[in-house]
Structures are given as C-alpha cells and as structure tokens.
Short mmCIF file of the C-alpha atoms (twelve columns), coordinates in Angstrom:
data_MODEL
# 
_entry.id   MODEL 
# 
loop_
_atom_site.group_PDB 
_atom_site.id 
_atom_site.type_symbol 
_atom_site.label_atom_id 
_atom_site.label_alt_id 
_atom_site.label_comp_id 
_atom_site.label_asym_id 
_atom_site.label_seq_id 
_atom_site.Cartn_x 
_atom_site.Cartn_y 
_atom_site.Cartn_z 
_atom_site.pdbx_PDB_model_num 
ATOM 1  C CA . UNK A 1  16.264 -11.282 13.856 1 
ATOM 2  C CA . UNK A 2  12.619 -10.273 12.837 1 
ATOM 3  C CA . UNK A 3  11.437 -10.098 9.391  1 
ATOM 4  C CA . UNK A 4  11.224 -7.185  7.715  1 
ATOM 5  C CA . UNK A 5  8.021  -5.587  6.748  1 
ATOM 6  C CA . UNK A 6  6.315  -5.402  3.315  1 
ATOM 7  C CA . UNK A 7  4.848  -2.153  2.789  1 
ATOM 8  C CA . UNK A 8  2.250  -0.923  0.371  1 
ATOM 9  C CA . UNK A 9  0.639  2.680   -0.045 1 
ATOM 10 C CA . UNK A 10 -2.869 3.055   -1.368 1 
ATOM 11 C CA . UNK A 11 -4.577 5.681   -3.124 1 
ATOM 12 C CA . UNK A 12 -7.900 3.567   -4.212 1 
ATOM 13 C CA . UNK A 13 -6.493 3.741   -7.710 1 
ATOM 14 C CA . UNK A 14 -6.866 0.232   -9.501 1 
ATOM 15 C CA . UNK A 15 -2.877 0.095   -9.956 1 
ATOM 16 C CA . UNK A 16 -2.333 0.430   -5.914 1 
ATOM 17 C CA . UNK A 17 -4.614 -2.034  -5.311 1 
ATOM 18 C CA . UNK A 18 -3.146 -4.433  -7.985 1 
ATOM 19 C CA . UNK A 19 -0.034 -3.921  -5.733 1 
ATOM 20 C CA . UNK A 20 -1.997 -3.836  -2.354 1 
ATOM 21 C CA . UNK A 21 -2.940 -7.669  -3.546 1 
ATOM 22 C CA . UNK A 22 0.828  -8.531  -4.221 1 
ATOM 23 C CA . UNK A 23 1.858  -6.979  -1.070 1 
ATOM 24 C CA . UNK A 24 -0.974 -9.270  0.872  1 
ATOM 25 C CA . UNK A 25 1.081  -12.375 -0.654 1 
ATOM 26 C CA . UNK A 26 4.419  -11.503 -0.084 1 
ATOM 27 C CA . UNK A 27 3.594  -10.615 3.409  1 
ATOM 28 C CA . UNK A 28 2.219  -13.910 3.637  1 
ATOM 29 C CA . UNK A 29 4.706  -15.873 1.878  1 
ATOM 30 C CA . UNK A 30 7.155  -14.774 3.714  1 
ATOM 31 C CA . UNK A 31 5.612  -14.416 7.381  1 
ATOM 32 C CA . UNK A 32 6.479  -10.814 7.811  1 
ATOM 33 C CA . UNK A 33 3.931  -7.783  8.849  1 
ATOM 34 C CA . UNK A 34 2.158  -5.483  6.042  1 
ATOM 35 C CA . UNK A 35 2.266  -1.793  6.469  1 
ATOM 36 C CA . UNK A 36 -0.110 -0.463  4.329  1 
ATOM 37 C CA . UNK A 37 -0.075 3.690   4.069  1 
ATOM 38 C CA . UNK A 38 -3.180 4.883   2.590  1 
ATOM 39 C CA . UNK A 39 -2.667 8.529   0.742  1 
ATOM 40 C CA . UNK A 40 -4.721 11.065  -0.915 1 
ATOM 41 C CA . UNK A 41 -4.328 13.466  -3.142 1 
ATOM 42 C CA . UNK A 42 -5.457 16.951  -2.283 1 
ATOM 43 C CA . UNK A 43 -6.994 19.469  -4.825 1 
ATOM 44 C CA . UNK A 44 -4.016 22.412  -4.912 1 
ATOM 45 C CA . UNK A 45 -6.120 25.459  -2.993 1 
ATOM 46 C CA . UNK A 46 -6.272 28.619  -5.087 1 
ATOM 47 C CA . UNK A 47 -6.338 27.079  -8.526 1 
# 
C-alpha cells in the first residue's frame, strides 16, 4: 500500500505559501509525494 499524497494549492498569496511550507514537511515527514496545484484568479470579463 502506497502513501497517500499531501496536496497543497497555491495562489502566491502569503497564507498559501504559509501552507505550501507545511505541506513540504508533512510530505516529508511522512515519505509521501506533494501535489502542489497552483491557481489564479481571473479578473470577471465585462465588469
């Protein structure tokens, strides 16, 4: 049986990278892979 993954999304705020660091350690700590999604926020067209 294989680990599961830890997985983070970004969005270059300082709060998602506070919990991109944590992610980093738990994926360490616990030998599993890190899937990190990065996102972005789009301005709403039309507005």
């Amino acid at each position: 049986m294989s680990t599961a993954p830890v997985i983070a999304a970004a969005d270059g705020s300082d709060d998602s990278l506070r919990a991109l660091d944590w992610a980093v350690q738990a994926a360490r700590q616990r030998g599993a892979p890190l899937r990190v999604v990065h996102v972005r926020q789009y301005a709403a067209w039309g507005q």
